[in-house]
Short mmCIF file of C-alpha atoms in Angstrom, two decimals:
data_model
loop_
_atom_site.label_atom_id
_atom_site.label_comp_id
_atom_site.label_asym_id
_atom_site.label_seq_id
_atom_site.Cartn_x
_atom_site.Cartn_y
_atom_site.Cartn_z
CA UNK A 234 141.60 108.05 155.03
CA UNK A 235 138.98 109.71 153.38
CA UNK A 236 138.61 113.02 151.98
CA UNK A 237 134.50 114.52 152.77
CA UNK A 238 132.81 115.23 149.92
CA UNK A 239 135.65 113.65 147.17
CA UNK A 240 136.59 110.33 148.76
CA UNK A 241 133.92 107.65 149.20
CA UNK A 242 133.71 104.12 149.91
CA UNK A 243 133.44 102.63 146.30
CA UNK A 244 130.79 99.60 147.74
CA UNK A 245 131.29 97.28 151.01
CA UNK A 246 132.10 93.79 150.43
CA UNK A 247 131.39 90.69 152.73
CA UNK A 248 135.13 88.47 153.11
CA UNK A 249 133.19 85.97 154.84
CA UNK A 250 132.75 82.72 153.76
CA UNK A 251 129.19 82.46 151.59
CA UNK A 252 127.08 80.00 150.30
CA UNK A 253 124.88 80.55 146.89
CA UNK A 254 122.14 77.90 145.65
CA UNK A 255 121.53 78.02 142.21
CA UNK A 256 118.26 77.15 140.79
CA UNK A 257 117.78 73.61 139.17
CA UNK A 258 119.73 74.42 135.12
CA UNK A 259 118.94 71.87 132.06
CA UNK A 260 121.71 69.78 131.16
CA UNK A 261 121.92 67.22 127.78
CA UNK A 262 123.98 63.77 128.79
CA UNK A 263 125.89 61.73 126.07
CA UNK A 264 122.94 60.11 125.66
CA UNK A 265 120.05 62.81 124.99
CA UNK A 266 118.39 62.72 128.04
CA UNK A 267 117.69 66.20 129.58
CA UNK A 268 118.45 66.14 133.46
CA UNK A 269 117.60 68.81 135.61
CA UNK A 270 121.22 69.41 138.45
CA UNK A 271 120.87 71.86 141.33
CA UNK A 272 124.15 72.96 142.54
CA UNK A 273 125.16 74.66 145.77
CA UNK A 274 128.36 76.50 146.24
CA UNK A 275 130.52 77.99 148.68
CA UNK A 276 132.87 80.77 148.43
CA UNK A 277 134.94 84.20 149.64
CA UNK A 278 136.11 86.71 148.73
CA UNK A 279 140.28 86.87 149.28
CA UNK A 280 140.72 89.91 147.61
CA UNK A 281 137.96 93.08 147.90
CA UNK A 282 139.68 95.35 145.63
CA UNK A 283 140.18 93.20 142.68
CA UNK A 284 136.25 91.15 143.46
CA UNK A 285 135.52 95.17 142.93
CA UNK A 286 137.54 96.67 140.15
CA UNK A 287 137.91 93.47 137.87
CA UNK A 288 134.45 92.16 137.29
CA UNK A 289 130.79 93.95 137.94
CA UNK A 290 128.87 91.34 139.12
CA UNK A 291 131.16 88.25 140.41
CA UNK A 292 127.84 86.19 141.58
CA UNK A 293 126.35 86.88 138.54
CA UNK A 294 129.52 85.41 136.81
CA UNK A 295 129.92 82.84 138.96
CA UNK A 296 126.76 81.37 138.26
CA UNK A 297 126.86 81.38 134.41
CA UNK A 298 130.31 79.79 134.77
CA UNK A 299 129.02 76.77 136.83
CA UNK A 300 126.20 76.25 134.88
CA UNK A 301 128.09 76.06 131.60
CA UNK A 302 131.31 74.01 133.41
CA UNK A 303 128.68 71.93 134.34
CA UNK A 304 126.88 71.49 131.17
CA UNK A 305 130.51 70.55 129.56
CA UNK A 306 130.81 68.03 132.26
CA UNK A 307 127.28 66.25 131.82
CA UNK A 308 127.91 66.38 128.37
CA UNK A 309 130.65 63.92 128.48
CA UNK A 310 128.76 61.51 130.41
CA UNK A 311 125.82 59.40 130.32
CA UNK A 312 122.60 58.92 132.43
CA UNK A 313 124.14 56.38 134.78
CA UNK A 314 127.43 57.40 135.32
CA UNK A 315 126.13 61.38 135.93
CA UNK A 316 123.78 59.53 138.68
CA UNK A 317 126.67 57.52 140.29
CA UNK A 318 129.47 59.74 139.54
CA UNK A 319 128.97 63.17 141.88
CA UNK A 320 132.08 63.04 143.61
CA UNK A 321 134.26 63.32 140.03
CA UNK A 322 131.82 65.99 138.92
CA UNK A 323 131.98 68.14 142.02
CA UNK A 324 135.94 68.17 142.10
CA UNK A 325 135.98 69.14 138.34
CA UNK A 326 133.62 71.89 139.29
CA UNK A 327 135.54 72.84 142.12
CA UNK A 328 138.83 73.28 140.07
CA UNK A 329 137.42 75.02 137.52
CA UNK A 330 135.73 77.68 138.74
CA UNK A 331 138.41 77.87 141.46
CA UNK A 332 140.66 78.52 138.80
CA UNK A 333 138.46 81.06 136.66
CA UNK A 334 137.40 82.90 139.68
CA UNK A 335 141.14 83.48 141.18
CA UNK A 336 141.78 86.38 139.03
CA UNK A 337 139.08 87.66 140.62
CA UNK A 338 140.01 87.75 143.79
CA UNK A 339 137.52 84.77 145.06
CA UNK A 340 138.10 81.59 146.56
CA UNK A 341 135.80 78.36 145.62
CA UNK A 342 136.08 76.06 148.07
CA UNK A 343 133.51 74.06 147.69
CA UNK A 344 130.91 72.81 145.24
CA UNK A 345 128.36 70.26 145.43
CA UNK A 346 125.38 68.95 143.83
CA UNK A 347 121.97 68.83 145.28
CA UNK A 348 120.00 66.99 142.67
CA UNK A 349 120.26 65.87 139.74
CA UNK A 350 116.24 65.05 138.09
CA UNK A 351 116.21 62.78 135.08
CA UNK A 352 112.73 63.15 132.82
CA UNK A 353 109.77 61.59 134.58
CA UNK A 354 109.64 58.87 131.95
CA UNK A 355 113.25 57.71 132.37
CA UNK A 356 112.38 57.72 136.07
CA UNK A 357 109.31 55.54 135.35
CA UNK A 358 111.60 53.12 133.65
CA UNK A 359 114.36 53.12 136.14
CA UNK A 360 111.55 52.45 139.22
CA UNK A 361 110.61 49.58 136.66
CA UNK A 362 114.08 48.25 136.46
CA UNK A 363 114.84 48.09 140.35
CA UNK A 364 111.08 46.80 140.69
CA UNK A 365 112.10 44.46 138.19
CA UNK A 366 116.04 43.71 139.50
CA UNK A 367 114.39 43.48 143.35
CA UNK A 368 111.95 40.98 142.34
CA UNK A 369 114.25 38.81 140.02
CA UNK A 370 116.74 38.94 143.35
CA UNK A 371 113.93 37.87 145.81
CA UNK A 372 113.21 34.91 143.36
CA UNK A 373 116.72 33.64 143.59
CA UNK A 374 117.20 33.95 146.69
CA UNK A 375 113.63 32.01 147.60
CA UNK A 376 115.05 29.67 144.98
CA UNK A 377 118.20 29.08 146.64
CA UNK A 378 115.95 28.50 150.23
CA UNK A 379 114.22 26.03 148.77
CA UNK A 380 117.46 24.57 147.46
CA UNK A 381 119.34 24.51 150.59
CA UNK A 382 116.14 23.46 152.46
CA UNK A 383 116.36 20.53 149.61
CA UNK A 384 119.54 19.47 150.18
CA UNK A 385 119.38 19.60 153.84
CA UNK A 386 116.70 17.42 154.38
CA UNK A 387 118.11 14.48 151.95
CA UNK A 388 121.04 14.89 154.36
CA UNK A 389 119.57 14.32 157.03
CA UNK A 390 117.44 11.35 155.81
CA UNK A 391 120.59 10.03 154.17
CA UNK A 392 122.39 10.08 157.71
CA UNK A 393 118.89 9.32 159.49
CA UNK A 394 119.11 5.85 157.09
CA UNK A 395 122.83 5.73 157.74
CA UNK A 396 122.09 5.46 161.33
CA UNK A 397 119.23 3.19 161.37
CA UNK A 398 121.43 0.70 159.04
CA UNK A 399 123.88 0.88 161.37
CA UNK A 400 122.00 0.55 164.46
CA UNK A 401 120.58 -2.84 162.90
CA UNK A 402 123.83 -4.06 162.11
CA UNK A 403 124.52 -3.50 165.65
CA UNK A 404 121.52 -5.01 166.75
CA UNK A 405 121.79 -8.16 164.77
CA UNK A 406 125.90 -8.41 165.55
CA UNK A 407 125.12 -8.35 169.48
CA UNK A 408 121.91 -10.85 168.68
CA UNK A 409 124.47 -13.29 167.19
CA UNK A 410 127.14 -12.84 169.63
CA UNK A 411 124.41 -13.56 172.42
CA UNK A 412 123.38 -16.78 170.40
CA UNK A 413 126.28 -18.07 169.88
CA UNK A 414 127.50 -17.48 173.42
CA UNK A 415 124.53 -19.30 174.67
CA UNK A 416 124.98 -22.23 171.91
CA UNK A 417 128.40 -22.57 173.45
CA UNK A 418 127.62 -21.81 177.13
CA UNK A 419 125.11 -24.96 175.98
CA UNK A 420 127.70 -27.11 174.22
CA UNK A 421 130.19 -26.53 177.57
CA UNK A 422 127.99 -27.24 179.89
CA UNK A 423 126.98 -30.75 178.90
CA UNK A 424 130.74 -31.68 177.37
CA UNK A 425 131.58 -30.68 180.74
CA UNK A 426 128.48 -33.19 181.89
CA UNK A 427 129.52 -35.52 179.33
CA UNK A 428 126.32 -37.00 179.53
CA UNK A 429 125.50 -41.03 178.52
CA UNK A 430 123.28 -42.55 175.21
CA UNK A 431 120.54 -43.40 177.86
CA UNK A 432 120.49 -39.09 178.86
CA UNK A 433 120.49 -38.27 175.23
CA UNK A 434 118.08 -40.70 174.11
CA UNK A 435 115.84 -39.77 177.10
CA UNK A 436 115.97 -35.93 175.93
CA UNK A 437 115.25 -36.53 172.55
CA UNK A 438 112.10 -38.76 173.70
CA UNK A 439 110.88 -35.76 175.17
CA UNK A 440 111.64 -33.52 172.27
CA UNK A 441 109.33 -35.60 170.20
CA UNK A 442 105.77 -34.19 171.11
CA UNK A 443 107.63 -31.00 170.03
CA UNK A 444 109.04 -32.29 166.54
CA UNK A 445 105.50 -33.68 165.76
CA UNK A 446 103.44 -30.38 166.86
CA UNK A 447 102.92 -29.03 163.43
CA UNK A 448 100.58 -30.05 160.14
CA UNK A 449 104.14 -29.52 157.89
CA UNK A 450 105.60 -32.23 160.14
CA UNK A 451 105.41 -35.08 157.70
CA UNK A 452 108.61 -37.05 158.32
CA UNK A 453 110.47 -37.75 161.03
CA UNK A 454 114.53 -38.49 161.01
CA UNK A 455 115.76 -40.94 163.31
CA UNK A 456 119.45 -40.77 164.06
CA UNK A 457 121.39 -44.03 164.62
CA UNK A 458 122.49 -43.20 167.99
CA UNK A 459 119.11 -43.28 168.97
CA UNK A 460 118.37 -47.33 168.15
CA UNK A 461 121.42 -47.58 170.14
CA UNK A 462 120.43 -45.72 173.30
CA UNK A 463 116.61 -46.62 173.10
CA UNK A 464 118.63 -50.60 172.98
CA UNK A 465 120.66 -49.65 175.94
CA UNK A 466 117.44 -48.84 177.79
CA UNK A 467 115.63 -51.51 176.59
#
């Protein structure tokens, strides 16, 4: 209740949830490189009376507390791992100022990081390095095609010559096998004929125009069994 004219409403205060983006703040890493972060954050306010009564401007403070919790935080860290290391940095953040701003009556609930900028000639260098890293990766692996590539044809002309040995071995193992079976089908059929000296010595007359039809032919040989037959028919 309010008394007109001595009671008033000291200022209204939105308990909704908020969100506040702070502009991009300087930050030194380990390493003396200055890195621009920009840093959203999300809040309420749990308790009016005390976001009132305890502090004059509680955005105003919450700012200047993130920026310097963050600057502690940066501090301790260098280029890289601020770059790959957001998650850790926005949980310290969160409990921090979570904790700070309680006796306020306000709730942090969330803090994140939009950006962080490194100096345009550390970003030169870093587009250099991945240029570089990309390009060193793309040789490899072209180097490793031409490898495999390599490797696969020699197997396949190894097995290509594996196969072609082996079909000539086949080839020549079936030629044999159908030369000697015809040598013996041969030597059957006449033991089975058991032909005389006179047949024999008959054959081999006419396997003489044959033995002579050649400019190496120079000497004949004669077997014995032949004066025999060639007496027989005389």
């Amino acid at each position: 209740l309010l008394v007109p004219f001595v009671d008033s409403v000291r200022s209204k205060v939105d308990m909704r949830e908020q969100v506040v983006s702070f502009p991009p703040q300087p930050v030194i890493t380990s390493d003396n490189l200055v890195v621009s972060i920009d840093t959203v954050l999300y809040f309420k306010v749990v308790d009016p009376v005390r976001a009132t009564y305890e502090i004059s401007n509680f955005l105003q403070a919450i700012e200047q507390l993130t920026v310097t919790t963050l600057r502690n935080v940066i501090g301790s860290l260098d280029l890289e791992r601020a770059l790959t290391s957001r998650e850790e940095i926005n949980r310290h953040l969160s409990t921090v100022l979570d904790e700070t701003t309680g006796r306020w009556g306000i709730k942090v609930t969330r803090v994140e990081i939009k950006a962080i900028e490194p100096p345009p000639s550390i970003r030169d260098s870093m587009e250099k390095q991945m240029r570089a890293e990309r390009e060193r990766r793309a040789t490899i692996l072209n180097a490793e095609g031409h490898k495999q590539a390599a490797i696969l044809t020699a197997e396949g002309e190894k097995q290509s010559q594996v196969l072609r040995a082996d079909g000539d071995r086949q080839a020549r193992i079936l030629q044999a096998e159908g030369q000697a079976k015809a040598i013996r089908t041969v030597f059957d059929a006449i033991h089975t004929a058991n032909p005389s000296q006179k047949v024999l010595a008959y054959q081999y007359l006419q396997a003489l125009p044959q033995i002579a039809n050649g400019t190496a032919n120079k000497v004949w040989i004669v077997p014995t069994e032949l004066t025999k037959a060639l007496e027989g028919m005389g």
